[in-house]
Coordinates of C-alpha atoms in Angstrom, one line a residue:
M1 CA -6.4 6.7 0.3
N2 CA -7.8 3.4 1.5
N3 CA -6.2 1.7 4.5
Q4 CA -5.0 -1.3 2.2
E5 CA -2.9 1.0 0.4
T6 CA -1.8 2.3 3.5
N7 CA -0.8 -0.8 5.4
R8 CA 1.5 -1.9 2.3
R9 CA 4.0 1.1 3.4
K10 CA 7.0 -0.3 5.3
F11 CA 8.1 3.4 6.1
F12 CA 6.7 6.4 7.1
R13 CA 5.6 9.2 5.1
I14 CA 6.2 13.1 5.1
Y15 CA 3.1 15.0 3.6
F16 CA 4.0 18.5 2.3
N17 CA 2.2 21.8 3.3
A18 CA 3.7 22.8 -0.4
P19 CA 5.2 20.8 -2.9
L20 CA 9.0 20.0 -3.2
C21 CA 10.1 21.2 -6.6
S22 CA 12.3 18.4 -8.5
E23 CA 13.9 18.0 -11.6
I24 CA 13.0 14.4 -13.3
S25 CA 15.0 12.6 -16.1
I26 CA 14.9 8.9 -17.4
I27 CA 18.0 7.3 -16.9
M28 CA 17.6 3.8 -17.8
V29 CA 15.2 1.9 -20.1
N30 CA 15.3 -1.7 -20.4
G31 CA 18.4 -2.2 -18.7
E32 CA 20.0 0.5 -21.2
K33 CA 21.4 3.8 -19.7
V34 CA 19.9 6.7 -21.7
N35 CA 20.5 10.3 -21.7
T36 CA 17.2 12.5 -21.6
G37 CA 16.4 15.9 -20.9
T38 CA 14.8 16.9 -17.3
T39 CA 11.3 18.6 -16.8
R40 CA 10.1 20.0 -13.3
V41 CA 7.8 17.9 -11.1
C42 CA 6.2 18.7 -7.9
I43 CA 6.6 15.9 -5.1
E44 CA 3.7 15.8 -2.7
D45 CA 4.7 13.6 -0.2
I46 CA 7.9 11.3 0.3
G47 CA 9.3 8.4 2.5
P48 CA 12.2 6.1 2.6
G49 CA 10.6 3.8 0.2
G50 CA 9.2 6.3 -2.3
L51 CA 7.0 9.5 -3.3
R52 CA 4.3 10.9 -4.8
F53 CA 4.4 13.4 -7.5
L54 CA 2.4 15.3 -10.3
S55 CA 3.6 16.0 -13.6
Y56 CA 2.3 17.3 -17.0
L57 CA 3.9 14.4 -18.5
K58 CA 1.8 11.1 -19.1
L59 CA 4.3 8.3 -18.4
P60 CA 4.1 4.8 -18.4
D61 CA 3.8 2.4 -15.7
N62 CA 6.9 0.4 -16.0
A63 CA 9.4 -1.0 -14.4
E64 CA 11.6 -0.9 -17.0
I65 CA 11.9 2.9 -17.1
I66 CA 14.1 4.3 -14.3
L67 CA 13.5 7.7 -13.3
Q68 CA 15.8 10.1 -11.4
F69 CA 14.5 12.7 -9.2
N70 CA 17.0 15.4 -8.2
T71 CA 15.9 18.4 -5.2
R72 CA 17.1 20.3 -2.6
I73 CA 16.7 18.7 0.7
L74 CA 18.3 20.9 4.1
G75 CA 20.6 22.7 2.2
K76 CA 22.0 19.5 0.1
N77 CA 20.8 18.6 -3.4
Q78 CA 20.0 15.0 -3.1
S79 CA 18.9 12.2 -6.1
F80 CA 16.4 9.4 -5.9
N81 CA 16.3 6.7 -8.2
G82 CA 12.8 4.8 -8.5
E83 CA 10.0 3.3 -10.7
I84 CA 6.8 4.4 -11.4
V85 CA 4.1 1.8 -9.9
W86 CA 0.7 3.4 -10.7
S87 CA -0.3 6.5 -12.1
K88 CA -3.9 8.6 -11.7
K89 CA -5.2 11.2 -14.0
R90 CA -5.7 14.4 -11.7
N91 CA -7.9 16.7 -14.1
S92 CA -7.0 17.5 -17.9
E93 CA -3.5 18.7 -17.5
L94 CA -1.9 16.9 -14.6
W95 CA -1.1 13.2 -13.5
Q96 CA -0.1 12.1 -10.7
Y97 CA 2.3 9.0 -10.1
G98 CA 3.2 6.6 -7.2
V99 CA 7.4 5.7 -7.4
K100 CA 8.8 2.9 -5.4
F101 CA 12.9 3.5 -4.7
I102 CA 15.3 1.1 -6.3
V103 CA 17.4 1.2 -3.2
D104 CA 20.0 -0.9 -1.4
D105 CA 19.6 -1.4 2.2
A106 CA 22.5 1.3 3.1
T107 CA 20.9 3.4 0.7
Q108 CA 17.6 3.1 2.2
N109 CA 19.2 3.6 5.8
K110 CA 20.4 6.9 4.5
Y111 CA 17.0 8.0 3.0
V112 CA 15.8 7.0 6.6
G113 CA 17.9 9.3 8.8
L114 CA 17.7 12.6 6.0
L115 CA 13.9 11.8 5.8
N116 CA 13.8 11.7 10.0
R117 CA 15.8 15.3 10.2
L118 CA 13.4 16.3 7.7
L119 CA 10.5 15.6 9.4
I120 CA 11.9 16.8 12.7
R121 CA 12.3 20.3 10.8
L122 CA 9.0 20.5 9.4
K123 CA 7.6 20.1 12.9
K124 CA 8.8 23.3 13.9
I125 CA 8.8 25.3 10.6
K126 CA 6.2 24.2 7.9
I127 CA 8.1 25.4 4.7
L128 CA 12.0 25.3 5.1
S129 CA 14.2 27.7 3.3
D130 CA 17.1 25.1 2.5
C131 CA 14.7 23.0 0.7
S132 CA 13.5 23.1 -2.9
F133 CA 9.8 24.1 -1.6
C134 CA 7.4 25.6 -4.5
S135 CA 7.2 29.2 -3.9
S136 CA 3.9 29.5 -5.4
E137 CA 0.3 28.0 -3.8
N138 CA -0.7 27.1 -7.3
K139 CA 0.8 23.8 -8.7
I140 CA 0.4 24.4 -12.0
R141 CA 2.7 27.8 -12.0
C142 CA 5.3 25.7 -9.9
L143 CA 5.2 22.9 -13.0
R144 CA 5.6 25.8 -15.5
G145 CA 8.7 27.2 -13.7
F146 CA 6.5 31.0 -12.8

């Protein structure tokens, strides 16, 4: 990541030793609610403003598509809604995406508190049992559900 990308961020970022497993679904397209299935992704890092994840799916960089991420953090199910702002092919199978959360000020403040608590706990213990961290070192195995 270059300095220009780092400087664009308004918030801190938590970089995980092992990815945080999440299920995603498309919840809105062109302002219309949709009901889709879910797929598993690996969240590589997260902050109050967005996250970075890996997936087998090739998704469009389109602000008209809203994704919902569902995962477990500090023992509670958490949902994050956002839009893809960039994508990059990592290898022949995997895509990496950057997501900007779609939130109001109150929700963003809630994320700041939650992620601050998570960061403090991760400084003491690298992998927490009350979060949905991949149990496998291999991201491909995690994405496939092994």
